[in-house]
Short mmCIF file of C-alpha atoms and ligand atoms in Angstrom, two decimals:
data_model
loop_
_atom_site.label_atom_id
_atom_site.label_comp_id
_atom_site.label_asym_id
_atom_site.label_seq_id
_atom_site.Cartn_x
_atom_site.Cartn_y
_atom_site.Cartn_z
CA UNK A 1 -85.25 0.96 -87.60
CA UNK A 2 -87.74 -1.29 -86.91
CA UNK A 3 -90.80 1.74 -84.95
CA UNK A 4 -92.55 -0.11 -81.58
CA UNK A 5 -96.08 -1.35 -81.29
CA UNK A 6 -98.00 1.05 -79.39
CA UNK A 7 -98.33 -0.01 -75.62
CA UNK A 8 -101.54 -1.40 -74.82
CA UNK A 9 -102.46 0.68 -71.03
CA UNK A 10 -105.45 0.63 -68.67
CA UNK A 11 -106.47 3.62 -66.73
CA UNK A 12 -108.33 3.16 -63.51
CA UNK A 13 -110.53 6.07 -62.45
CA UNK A 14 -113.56 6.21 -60.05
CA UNK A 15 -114.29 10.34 -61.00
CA UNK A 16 -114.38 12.70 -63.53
CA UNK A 17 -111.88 11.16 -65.75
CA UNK A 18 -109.55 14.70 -67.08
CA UNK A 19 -106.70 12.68 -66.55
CA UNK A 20 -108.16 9.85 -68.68
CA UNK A 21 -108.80 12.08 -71.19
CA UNK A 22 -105.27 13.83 -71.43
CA UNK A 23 -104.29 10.19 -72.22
CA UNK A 24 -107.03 9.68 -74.54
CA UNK A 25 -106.22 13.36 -76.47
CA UNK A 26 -102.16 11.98 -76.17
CA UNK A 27 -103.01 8.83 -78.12
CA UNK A 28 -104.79 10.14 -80.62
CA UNK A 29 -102.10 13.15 -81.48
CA UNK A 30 -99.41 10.54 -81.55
CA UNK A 31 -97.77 12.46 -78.11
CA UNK A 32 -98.30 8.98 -76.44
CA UNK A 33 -97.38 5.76 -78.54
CA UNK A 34 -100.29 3.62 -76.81
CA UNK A 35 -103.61 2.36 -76.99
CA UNK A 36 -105.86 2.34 -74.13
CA UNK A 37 -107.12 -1.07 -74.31
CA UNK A 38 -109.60 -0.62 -71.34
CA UNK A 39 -110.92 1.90 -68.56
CA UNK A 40 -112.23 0.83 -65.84
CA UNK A 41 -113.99 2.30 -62.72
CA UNK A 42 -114.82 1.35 -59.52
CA UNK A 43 -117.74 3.99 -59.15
CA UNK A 44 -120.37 3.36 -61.71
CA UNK A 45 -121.53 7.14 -61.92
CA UNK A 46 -118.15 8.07 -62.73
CA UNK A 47 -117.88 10.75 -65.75
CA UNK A 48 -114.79 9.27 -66.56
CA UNK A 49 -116.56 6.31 -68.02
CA UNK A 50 -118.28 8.21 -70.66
CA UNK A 51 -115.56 10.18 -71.71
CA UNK A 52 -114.30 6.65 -72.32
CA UNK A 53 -117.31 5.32 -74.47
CA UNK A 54 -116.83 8.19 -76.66
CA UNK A 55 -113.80 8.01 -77.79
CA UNK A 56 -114.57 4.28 -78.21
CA UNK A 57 -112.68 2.79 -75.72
CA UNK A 58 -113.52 -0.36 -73.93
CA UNK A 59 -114.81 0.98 -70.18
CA UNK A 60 -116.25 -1.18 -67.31
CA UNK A 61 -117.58 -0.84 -64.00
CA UNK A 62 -116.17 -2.81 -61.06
CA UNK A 63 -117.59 -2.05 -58.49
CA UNK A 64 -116.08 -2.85 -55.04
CA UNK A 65 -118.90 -2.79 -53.11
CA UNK A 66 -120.17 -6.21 -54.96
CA UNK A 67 -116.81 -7.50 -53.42
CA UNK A 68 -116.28 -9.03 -49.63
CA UNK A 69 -112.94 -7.69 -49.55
CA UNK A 70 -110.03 -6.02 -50.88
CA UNK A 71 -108.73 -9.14 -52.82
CA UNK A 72 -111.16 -10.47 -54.28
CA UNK A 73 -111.85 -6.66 -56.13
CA UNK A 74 -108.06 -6.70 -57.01
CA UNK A 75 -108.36 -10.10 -58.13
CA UNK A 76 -111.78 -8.97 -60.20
CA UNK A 77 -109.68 -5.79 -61.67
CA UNK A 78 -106.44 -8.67 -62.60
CA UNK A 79 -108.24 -10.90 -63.99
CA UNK A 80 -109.70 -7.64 -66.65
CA UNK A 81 -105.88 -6.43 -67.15
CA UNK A 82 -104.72 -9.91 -68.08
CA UNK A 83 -107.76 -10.49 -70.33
CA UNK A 84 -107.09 -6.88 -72.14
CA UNK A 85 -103.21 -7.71 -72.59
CA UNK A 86 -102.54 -4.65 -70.45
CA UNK A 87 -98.89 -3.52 -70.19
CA UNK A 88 -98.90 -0.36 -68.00
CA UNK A 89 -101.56 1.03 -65.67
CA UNK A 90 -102.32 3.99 -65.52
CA UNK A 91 -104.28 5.26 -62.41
CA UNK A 92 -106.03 8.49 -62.58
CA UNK A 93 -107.77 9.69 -59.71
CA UNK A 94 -108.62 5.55 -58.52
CA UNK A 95 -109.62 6.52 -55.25
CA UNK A 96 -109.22 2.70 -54.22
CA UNK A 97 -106.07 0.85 -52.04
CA UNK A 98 -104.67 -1.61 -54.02
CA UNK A 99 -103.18 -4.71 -52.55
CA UNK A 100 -99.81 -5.73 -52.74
CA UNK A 101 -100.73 -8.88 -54.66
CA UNK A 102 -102.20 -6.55 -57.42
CA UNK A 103 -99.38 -3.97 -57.12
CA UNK A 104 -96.58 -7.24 -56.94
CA UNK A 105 -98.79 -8.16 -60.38
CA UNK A 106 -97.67 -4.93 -62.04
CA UNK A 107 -94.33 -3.83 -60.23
CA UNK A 108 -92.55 -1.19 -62.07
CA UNK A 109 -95.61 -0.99 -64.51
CA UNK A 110 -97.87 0.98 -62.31
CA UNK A 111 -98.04 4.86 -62.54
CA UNK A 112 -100.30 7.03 -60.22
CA UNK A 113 -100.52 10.55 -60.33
CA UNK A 114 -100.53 12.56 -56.68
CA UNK A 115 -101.97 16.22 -56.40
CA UNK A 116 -99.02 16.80 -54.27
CA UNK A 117 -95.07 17.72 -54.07
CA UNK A 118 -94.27 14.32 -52.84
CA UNK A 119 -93.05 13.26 -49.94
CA UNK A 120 -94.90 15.75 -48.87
CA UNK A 121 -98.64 14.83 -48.40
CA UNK A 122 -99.38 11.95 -49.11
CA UNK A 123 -102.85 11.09 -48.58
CA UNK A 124 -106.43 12.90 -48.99
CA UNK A 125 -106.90 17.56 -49.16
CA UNK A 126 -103.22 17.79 -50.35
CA UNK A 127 -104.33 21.35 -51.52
CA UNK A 128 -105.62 22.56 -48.25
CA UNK A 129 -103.09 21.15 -46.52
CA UNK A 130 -100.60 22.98 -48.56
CA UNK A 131 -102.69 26.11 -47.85
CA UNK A 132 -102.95 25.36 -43.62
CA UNK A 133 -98.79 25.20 -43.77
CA UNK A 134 -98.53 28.52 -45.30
CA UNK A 135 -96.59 26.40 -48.25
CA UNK A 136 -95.51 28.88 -51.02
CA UNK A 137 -95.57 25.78 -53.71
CA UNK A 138 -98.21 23.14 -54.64
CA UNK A 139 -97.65 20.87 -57.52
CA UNK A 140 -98.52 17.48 -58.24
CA UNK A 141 -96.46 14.26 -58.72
CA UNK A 142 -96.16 11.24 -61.33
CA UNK A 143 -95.01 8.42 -59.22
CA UNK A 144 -94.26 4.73 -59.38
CA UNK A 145 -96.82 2.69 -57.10
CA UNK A 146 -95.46 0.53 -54.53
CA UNK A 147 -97.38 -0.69 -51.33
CA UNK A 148 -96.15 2.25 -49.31
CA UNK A 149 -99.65 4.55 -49.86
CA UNK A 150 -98.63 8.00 -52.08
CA UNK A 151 -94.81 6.57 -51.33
CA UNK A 152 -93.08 5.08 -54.74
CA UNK A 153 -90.57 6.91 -56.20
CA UNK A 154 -91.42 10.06 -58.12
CA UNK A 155 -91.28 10.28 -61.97
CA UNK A 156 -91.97 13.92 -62.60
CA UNK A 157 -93.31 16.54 -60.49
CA UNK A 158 -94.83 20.09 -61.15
CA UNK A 159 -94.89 23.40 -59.11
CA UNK A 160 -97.31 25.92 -59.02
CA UNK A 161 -96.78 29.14 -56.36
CA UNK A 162 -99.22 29.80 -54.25
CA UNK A 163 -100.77 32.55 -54.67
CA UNK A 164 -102.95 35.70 -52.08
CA UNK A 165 -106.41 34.71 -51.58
CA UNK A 166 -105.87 30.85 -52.98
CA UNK A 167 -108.30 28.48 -52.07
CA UNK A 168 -108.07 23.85 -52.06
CA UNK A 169 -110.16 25.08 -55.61
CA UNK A 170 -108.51 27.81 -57.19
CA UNK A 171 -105.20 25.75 -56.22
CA UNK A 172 -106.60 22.52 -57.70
CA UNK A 173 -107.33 24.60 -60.83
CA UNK A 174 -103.91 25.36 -61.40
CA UNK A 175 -102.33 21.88 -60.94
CA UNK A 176 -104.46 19.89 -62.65
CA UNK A 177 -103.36 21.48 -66.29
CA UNK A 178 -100.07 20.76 -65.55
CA UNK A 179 -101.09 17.05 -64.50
CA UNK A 180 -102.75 16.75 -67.87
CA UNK A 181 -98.88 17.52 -69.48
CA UNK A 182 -96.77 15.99 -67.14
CA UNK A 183 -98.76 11.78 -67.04
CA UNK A 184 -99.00 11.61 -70.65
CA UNK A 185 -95.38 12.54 -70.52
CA UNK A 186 -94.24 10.38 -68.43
CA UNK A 187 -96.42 7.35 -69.70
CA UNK A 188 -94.54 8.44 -72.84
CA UNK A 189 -91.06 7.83 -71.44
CA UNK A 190 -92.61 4.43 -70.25
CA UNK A 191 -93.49 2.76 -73.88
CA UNK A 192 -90.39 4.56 -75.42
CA UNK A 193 -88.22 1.81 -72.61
CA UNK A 194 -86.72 4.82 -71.37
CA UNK A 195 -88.28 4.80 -67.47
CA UNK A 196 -87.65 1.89 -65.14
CA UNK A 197 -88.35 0.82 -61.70
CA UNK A 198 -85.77 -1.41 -59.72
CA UNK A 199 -84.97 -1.64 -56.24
CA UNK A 200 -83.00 1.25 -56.35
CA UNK A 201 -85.36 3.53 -57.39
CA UNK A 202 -87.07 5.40 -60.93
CA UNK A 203 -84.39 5.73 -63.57
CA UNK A 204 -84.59 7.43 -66.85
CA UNK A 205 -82.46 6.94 -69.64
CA UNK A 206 -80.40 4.78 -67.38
CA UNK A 207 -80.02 7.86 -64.96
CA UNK A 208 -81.75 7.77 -61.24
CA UNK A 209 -84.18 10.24 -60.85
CA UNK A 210 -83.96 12.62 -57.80
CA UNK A 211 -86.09 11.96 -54.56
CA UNK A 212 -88.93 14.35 -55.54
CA UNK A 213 -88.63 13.53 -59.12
CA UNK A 214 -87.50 15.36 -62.58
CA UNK A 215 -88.84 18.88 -62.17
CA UNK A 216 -91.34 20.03 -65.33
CA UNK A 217 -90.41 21.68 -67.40
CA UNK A 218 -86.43 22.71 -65.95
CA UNK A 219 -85.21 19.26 -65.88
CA UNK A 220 -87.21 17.28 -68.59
CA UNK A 221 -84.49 15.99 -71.04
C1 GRF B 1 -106.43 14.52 -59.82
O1 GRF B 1 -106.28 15.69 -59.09
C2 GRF B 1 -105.34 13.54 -59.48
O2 GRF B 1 -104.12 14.18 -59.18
C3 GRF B 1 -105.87 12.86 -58.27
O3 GRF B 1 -107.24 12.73 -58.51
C4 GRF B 1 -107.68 13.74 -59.40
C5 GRF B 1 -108.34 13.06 -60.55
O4 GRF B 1 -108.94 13.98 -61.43
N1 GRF B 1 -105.19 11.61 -58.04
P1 GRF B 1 -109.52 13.46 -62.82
O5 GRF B 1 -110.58 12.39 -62.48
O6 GRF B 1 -108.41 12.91 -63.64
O7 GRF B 1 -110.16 14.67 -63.43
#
């Protein structure tokens, strides 16, 4: 059996970059069969960017304010992917809109990760807004991007309960461990050729996925 060439990924970030470095810690214990062949930011003060540099990835700043619109940034961050060889992007906390030329660029090879249980929430303060409905779950979800905003189909999603006295923080606190598990994972199921987008929806090993996604850890096969 002849073993794959690791996948060569970007992550896009613009903050502190814990995401980025699940995937970085992934790589490097073999967990995820990939290389990240480049980080980049829009924000150049973002932390993510030296967590990058130290583990000796490639990392760059574009910044979208140097840009007179939304294009000609996409265009910018394209032109970067192509010139990397990048096969899957990763974005992790990329607090930018993409446009559908960029996301058309990389259909079905575009992963974001949502601090939500998609559909609901989509959007900015999932946490409080989980809180304000009197919600008994938060969670977070791995999702295909598509130009619908927070509205591709779900990968993998994660539930936390809420819990007396939680707060946007304490809630955020909980979640974000289990987004560390559940991206890798999923980027994982990526390079192996087991996840694909069509017009149908996510499948995994040939199988569609459900509407909110494979539940971590009940339904991971
Ligand atoms: C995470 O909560 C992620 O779900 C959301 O943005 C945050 C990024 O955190 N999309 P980090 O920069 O990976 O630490």
């Amino acid at each position: 059996m002849t073993e794959r060439a690791p996948a060569r990924l970007a992550v896009l970030i613009s903050g502190r970059g814990s995401n980025l470095q699940a995937f970085i810690d992934a790589s490097a214990s073999g967990a995820l069969n990939a290389v990240i062949a480049v980080v980049i930011s829009n924000n150049p003060d973002a932390a993510g960017l030296h967590k990058a540099r130290e583990a000796g990835i490639a990392a760059l700043c574009i910044d979208h304010r140097a840009f007179a619109s939304r294009e000609a940034f996409d265009a910018a961050l394209l032109e970067q992917l192509r010139s990397h060889r990048v096969e899957l992007v990763i974005l992790a906390g990329f607090m930018r809109i993409l446009t559908s030329t960029f996301i058309d660029a990389f259909a079905g090879r575009l992963l974001n990760i949502h601090p939500s249980l998609l559909p609901k929430y989509p959007g900015l303060h999932t946490h409080q807004r989980a809180l304000d409905a009197g919600d008994t779950q938060a969670g977070v979800t791995v999702h295909f991007v598509t130009p619908e905003l927070d509205g591709g189909p779900p990968v993998i999603q994660a539930r936390v309960p809420v819990q007396p006295g939680d707060t946007a923080d304490s809630l955020a606190a909980r979640v974000i461990r289990l987004e560390h598990l559940i991206y890798p994972l999923a980027a994982q199921w990526y390079v192996q050729g087991r996840l694909q987008l069509n017009d149908q929806g996510a499948y995994l090993d040939g199988k569609q996925i459900p509407a909110t996604g494979i539940q971590y850890p009940r339904d991971v096969p």
